[in-house]
PDB file of C-alpha atoms in Angstrom:
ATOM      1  CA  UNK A  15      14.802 -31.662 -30.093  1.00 47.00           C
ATOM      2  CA  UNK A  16      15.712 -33.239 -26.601  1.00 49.00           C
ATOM      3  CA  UNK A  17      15.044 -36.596 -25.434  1.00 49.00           C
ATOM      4  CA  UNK A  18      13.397 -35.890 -22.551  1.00 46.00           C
ATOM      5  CA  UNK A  19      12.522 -39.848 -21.420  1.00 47.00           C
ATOM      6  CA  UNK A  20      16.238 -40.024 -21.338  1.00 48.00           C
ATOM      7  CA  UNK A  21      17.414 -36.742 -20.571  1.00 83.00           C
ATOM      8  CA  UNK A  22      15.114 -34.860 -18.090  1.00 83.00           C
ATOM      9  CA  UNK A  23      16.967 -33.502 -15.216  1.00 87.00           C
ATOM     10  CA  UNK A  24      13.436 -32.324 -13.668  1.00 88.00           C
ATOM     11  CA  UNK A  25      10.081 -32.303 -14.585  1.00 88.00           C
ATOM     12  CA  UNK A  26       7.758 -29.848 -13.205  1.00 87.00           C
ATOM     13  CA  UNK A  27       3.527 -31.128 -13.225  1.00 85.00           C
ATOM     14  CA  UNK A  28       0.862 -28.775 -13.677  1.00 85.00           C
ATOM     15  CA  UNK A  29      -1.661 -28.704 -10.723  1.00 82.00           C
ATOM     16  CA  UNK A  30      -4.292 -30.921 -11.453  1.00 82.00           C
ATOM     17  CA  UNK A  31      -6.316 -29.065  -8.555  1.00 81.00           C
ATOM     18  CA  UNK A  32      -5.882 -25.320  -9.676  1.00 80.00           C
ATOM     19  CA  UNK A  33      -6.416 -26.645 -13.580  1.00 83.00           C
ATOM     20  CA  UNK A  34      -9.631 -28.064 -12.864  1.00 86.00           C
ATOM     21  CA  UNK A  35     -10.555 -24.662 -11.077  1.00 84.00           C
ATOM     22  CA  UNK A  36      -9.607 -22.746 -14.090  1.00 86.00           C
ATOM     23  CA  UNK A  37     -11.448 -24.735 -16.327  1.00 88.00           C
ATOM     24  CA  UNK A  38     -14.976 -25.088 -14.476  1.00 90.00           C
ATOM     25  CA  UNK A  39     -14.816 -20.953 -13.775  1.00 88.00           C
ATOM     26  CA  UNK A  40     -14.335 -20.361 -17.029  1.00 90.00           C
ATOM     27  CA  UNK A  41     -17.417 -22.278 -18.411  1.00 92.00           C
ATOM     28  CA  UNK A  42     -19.300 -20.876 -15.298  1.00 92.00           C
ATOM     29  CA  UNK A  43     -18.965 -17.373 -16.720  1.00 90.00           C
ATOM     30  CA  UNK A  44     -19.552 -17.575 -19.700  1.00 91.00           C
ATOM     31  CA  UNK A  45     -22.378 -19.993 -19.193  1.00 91.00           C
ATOM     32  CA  UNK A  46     -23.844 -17.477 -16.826  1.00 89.00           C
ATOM     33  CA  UNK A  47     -22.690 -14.541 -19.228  1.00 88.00           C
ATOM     34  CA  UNK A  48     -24.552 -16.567 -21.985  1.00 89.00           C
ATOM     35  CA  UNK A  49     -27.828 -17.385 -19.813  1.00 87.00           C
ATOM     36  CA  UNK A  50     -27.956 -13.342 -18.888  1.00 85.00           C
ATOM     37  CA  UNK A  51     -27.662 -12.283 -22.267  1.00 83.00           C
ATOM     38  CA  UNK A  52     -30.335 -14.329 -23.654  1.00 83.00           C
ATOM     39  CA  UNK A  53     -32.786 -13.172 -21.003  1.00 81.00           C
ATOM     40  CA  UNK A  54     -31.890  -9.507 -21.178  1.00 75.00           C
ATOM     41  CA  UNK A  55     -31.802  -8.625 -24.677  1.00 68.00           C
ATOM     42  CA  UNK A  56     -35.242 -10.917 -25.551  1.00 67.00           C
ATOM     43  CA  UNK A  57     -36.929  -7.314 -26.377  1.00 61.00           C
ATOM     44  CA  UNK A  58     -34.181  -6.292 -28.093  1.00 62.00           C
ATOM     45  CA  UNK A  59     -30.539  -5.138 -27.760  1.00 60.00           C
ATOM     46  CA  UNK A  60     -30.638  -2.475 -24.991  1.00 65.00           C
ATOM     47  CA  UNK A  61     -27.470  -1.302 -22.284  1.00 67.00           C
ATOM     48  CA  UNK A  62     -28.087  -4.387 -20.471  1.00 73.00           C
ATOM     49  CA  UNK A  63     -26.006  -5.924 -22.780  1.00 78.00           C
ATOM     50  CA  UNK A  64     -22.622  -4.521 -20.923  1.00 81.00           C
ATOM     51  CA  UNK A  65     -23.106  -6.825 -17.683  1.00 83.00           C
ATOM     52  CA  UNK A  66     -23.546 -10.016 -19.488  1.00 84.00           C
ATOM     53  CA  UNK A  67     -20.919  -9.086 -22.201  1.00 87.00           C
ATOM     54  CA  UNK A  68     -18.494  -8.639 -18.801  1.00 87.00           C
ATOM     55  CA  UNK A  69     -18.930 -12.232 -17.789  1.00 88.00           C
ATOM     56  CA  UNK A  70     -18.431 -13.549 -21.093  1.00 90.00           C
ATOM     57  CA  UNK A  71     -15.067 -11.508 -21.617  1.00 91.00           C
ATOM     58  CA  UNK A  72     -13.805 -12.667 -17.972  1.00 88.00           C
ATOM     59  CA  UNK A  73     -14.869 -16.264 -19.080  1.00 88.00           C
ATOM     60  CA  UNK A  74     -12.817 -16.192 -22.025  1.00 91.00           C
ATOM     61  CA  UNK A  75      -9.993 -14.671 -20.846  1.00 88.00           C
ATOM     62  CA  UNK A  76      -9.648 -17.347 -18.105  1.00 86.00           C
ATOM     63  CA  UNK A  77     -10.242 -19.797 -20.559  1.00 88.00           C
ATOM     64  CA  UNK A  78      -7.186 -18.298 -23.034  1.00 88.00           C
ATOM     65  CA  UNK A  79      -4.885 -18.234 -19.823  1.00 83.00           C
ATOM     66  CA  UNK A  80      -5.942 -21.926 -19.228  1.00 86.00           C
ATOM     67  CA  UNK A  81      -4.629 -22.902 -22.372  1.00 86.00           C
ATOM     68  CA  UNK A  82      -1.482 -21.601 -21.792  1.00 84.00           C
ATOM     69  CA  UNK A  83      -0.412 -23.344 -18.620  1.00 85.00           C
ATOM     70  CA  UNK A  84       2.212 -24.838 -19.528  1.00 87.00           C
ATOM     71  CA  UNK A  85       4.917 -27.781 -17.308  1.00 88.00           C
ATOM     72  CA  UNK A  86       8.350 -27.517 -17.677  1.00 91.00           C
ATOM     73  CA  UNK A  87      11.207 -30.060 -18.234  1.00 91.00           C
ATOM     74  CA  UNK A  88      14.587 -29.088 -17.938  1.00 92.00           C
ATOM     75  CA  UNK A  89      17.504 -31.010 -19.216  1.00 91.00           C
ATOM     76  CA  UNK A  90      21.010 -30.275 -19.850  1.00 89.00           C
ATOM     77  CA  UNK A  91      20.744 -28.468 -22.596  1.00 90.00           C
ATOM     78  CA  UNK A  92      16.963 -27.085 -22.588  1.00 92.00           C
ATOM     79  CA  UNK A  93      14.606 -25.332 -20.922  1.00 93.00           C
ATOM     80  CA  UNK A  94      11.196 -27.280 -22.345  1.00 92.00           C
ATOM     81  CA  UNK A  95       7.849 -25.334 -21.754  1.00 92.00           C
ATOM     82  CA  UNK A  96       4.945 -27.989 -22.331  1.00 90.00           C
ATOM     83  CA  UNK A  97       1.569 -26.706 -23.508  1.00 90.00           C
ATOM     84  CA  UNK A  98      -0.370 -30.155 -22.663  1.00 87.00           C
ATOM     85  CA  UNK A  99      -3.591 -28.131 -23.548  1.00 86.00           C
ATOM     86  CA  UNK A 100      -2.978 -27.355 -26.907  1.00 88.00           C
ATOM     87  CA  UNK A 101      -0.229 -30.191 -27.898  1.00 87.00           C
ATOM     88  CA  UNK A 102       2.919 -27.767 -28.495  1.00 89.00           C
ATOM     89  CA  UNK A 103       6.086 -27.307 -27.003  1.00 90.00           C
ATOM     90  CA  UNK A 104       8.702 -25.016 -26.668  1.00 91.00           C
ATOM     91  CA  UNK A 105      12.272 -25.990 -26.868  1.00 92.00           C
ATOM     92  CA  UNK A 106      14.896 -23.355 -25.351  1.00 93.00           C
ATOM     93  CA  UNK A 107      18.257 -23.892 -25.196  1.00 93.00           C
ATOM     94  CA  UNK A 108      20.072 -22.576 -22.275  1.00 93.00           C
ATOM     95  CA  UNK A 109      22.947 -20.513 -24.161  1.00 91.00           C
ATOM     96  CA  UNK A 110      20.167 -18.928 -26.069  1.00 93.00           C
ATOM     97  CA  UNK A 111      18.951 -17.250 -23.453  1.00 93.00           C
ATOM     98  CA  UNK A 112      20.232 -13.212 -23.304  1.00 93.00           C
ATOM     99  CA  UNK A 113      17.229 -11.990 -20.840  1.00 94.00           C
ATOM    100  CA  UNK A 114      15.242 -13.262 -17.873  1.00 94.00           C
ATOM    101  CA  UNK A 115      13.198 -11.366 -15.422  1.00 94.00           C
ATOM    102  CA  UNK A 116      10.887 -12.627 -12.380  1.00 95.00           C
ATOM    103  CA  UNK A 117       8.389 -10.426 -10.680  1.00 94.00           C
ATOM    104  CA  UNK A 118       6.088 -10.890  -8.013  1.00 94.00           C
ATOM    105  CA  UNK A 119       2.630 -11.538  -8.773  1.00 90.00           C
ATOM    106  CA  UNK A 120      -0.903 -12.144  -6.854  1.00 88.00           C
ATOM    107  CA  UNK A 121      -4.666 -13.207  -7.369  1.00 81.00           C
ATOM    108  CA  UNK A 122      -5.465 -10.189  -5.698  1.00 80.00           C
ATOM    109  CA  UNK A 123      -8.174  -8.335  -7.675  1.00 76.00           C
ATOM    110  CA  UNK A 124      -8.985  -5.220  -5.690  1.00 74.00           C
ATOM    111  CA  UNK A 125      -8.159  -3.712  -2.392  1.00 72.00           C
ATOM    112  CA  UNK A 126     -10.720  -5.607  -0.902  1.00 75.00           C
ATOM    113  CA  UNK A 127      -9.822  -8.721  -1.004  1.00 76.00           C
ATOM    114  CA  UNK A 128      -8.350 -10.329   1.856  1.00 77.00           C
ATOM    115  CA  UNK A 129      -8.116 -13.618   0.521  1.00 77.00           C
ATOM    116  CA  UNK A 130      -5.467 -13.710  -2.060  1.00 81.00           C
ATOM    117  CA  UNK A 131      -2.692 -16.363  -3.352  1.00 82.00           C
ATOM    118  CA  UNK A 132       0.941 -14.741  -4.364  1.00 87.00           C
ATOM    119  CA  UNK A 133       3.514 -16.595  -6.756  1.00 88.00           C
ATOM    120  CA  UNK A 134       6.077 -15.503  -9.228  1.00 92.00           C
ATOM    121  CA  UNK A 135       5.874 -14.826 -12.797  1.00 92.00           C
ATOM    122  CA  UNK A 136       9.260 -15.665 -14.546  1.00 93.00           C
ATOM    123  CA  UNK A 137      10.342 -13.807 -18.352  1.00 93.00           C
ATOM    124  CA  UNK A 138      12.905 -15.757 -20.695  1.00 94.00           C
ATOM    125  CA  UNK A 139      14.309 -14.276 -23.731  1.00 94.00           C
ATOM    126  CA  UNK A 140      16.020 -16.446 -26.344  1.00 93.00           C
ATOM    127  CA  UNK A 141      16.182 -15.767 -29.884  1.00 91.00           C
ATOM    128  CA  UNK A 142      14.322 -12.580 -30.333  1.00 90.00           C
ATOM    129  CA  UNK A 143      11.274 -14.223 -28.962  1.00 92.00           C
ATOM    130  CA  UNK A 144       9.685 -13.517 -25.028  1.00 92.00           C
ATOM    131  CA  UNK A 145       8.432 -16.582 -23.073  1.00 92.00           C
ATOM    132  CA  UNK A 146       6.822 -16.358 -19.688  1.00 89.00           C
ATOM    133  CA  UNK A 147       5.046 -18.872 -17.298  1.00 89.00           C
ATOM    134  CA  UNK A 148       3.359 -18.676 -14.230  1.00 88.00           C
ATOM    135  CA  UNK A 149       4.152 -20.523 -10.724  1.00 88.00           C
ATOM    136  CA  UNK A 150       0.220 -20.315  -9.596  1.00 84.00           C
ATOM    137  CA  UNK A 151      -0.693 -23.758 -11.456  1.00 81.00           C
ATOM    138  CA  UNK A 152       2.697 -25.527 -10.958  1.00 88.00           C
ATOM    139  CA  UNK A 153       3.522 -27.887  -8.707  1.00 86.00           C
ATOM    140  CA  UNK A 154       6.437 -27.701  -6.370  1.00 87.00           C
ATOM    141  CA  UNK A 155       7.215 -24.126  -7.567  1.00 89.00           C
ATOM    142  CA  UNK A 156      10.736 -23.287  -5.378  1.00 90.00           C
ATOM    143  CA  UNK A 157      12.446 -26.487  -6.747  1.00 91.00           C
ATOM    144  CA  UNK A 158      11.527 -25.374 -10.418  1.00 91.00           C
ATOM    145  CA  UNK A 159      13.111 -21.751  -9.633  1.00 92.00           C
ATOM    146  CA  UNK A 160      16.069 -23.208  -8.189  1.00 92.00           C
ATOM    147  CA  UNK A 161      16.792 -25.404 -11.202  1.00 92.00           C
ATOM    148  CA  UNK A 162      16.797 -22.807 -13.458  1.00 92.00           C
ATOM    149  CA  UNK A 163      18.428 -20.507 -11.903  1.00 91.00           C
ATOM    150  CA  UNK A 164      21.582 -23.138 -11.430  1.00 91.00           C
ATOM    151  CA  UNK A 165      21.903 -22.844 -15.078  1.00 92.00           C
ATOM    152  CA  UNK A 166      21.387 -18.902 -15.621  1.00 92.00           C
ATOM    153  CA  UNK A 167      24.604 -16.777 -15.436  1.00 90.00           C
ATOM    154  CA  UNK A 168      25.434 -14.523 -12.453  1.00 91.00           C
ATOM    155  CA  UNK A 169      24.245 -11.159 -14.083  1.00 93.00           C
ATOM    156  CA  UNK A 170      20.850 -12.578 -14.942  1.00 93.00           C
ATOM    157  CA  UNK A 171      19.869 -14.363 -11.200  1.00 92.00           C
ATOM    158  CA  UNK A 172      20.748 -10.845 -10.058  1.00 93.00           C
ATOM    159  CA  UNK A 173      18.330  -9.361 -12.310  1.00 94.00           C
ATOM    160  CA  UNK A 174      15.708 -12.034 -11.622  1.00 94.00           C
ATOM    161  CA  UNK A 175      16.454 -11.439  -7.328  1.00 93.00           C
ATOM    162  CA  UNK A 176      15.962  -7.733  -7.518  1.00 95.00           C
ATOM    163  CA  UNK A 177      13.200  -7.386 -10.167  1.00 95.00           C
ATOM    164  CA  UNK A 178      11.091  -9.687  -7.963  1.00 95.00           C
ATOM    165  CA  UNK A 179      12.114  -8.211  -4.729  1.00 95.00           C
ATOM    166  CA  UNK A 180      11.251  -4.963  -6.141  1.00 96.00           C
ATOM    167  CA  UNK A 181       7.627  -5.525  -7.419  1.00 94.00           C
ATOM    168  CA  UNK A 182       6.917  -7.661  -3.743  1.00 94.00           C
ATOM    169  CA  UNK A 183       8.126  -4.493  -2.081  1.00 95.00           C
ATOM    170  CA  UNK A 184       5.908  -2.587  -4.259  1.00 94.00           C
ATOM    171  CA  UNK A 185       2.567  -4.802  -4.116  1.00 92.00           C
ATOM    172  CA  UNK A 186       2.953  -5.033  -0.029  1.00 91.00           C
ATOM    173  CA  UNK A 187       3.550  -0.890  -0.057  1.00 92.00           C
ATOM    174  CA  UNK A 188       0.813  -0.774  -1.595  1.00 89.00           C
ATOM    175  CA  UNK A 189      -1.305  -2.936   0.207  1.00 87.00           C
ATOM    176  CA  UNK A 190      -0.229  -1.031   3.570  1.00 89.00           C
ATOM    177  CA  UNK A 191      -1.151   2.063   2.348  1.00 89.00           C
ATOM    178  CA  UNK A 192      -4.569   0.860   1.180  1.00 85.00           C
ATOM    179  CA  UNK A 193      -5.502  -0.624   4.863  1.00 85.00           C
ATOM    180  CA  UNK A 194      -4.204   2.802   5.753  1.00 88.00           C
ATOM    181  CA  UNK A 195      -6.282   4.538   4.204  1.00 88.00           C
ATOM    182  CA  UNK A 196      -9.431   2.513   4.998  1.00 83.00           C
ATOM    183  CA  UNK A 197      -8.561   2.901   8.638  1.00 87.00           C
ATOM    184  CA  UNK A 198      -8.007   6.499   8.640  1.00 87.00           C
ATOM    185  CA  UNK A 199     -10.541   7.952   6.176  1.00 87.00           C
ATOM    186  CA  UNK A 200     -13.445   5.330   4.753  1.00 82.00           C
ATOM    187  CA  UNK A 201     -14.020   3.753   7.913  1.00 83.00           C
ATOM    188  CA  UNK A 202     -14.227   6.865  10.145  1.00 85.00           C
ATOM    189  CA  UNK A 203     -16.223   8.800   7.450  1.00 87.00           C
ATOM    190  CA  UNK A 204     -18.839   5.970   7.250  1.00 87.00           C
ATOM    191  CA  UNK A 205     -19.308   5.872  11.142  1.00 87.00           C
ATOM    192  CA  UNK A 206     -19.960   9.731  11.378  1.00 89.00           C
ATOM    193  CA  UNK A 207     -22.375   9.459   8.476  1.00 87.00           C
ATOM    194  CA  UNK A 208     -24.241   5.994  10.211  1.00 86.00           C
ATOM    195  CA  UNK A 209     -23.996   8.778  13.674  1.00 85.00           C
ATOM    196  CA  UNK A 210     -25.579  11.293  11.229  1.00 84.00           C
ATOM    197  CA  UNK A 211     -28.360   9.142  10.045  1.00 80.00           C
ATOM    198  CA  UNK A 212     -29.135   7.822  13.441  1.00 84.00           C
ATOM    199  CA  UNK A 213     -29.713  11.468  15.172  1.00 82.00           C
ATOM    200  CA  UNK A 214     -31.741  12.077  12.599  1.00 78.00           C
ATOM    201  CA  UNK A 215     -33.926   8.984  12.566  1.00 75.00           C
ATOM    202  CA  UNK A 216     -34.011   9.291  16.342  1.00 65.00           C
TER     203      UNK A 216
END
């Protein structure tokens, strides 16, 4: 177990911000999820059921990923992922670790949102067992990269570089093709159909 008070080389802090977000839309869902539920199944359980169910789930499963947040300390010898949430932590030494990956990821939920956040998801393997954290809720998340990558070997920053550049390559192909398509198809199909409707209603 490291000392961290006397040993910390960095210290990364959750985002007090984004963690407070997490937390209040997770008890908005499933407090509306709840609220729904009671009101639609008062005569009995019917299909209504799936809608309210839906917030619930979403609720929850911000909730579980809000528990899981997790700061990191890094000294000489350890990678330390801190759980503040739940009161564990995870000591990884750096030798142990055989694997690492880092791919690109976003808040984007569907095509049509234009609105979106993007950050970096980064995969450590040590000891048989897979760890992974988030930049999204972290604070300062370049200078935590940077650290641990100054104490990964060669082979595995390479694998971390091209993995992510891969998946951002992949996500913003993606995304072009999807405004492509909107251009070229939806939107011109939905102006001939509003030309359609208004020769008729004329």
């Amino acid at each position: 177990m490291p000392d961290q008070n006397s040993s910390v080389i960095h210290k990364s802090q959750l985002s007090t911000f984004n963690l407070v977000v997490m937390i209040l839309g997770s008890l908005f869902l499933i407090g509306v999820g709840i609220k729904f539920l009671l009101n639609t199944q008062e005569s009995g359980i019917n299909w209504f059921i799936i809608f309210p169910l839906g917030f619930i789930f979403l609720g929850g499963l911000i909730a579980s990923n809000t528990l899981m947040l997790c700061s990191v300390f890094i000294t000489k010898e350890y990678l330390v992922l801190n759980y503040p949430l739940i009161g564990r932590k995870k000591n990884i030494e750096w030798k142990s670790i055989s694997d690492a990956g880092m791919r690109f990821i976003t808040t984007k939920s569907s095509g049509s949102d234009y609105s979106f956040r993007t950050g970096k998801e980064v995969r450590l393997f040590s000891n048989g067992k897979n760890y992974h954290f988030t930049t999204f809720a972290i604070k300062e998340p370049e200078k935590l990269i940077l650290e641990i990558k100054k104490r990964l070997d060669s082979n595995l920053k390479a694998k971390m570089k091209n993995e992510y550049r891969e998946s951002e390559k992949k996500f913003w192909k993606d995304e072009d093709d999807y405004r492509n398509w909107m251009m070229k198809i939806v939107l011109p199909i939905c102006l001939i159909i509003l030309a359609l409707l208004w020769i008729l209603n004329k």
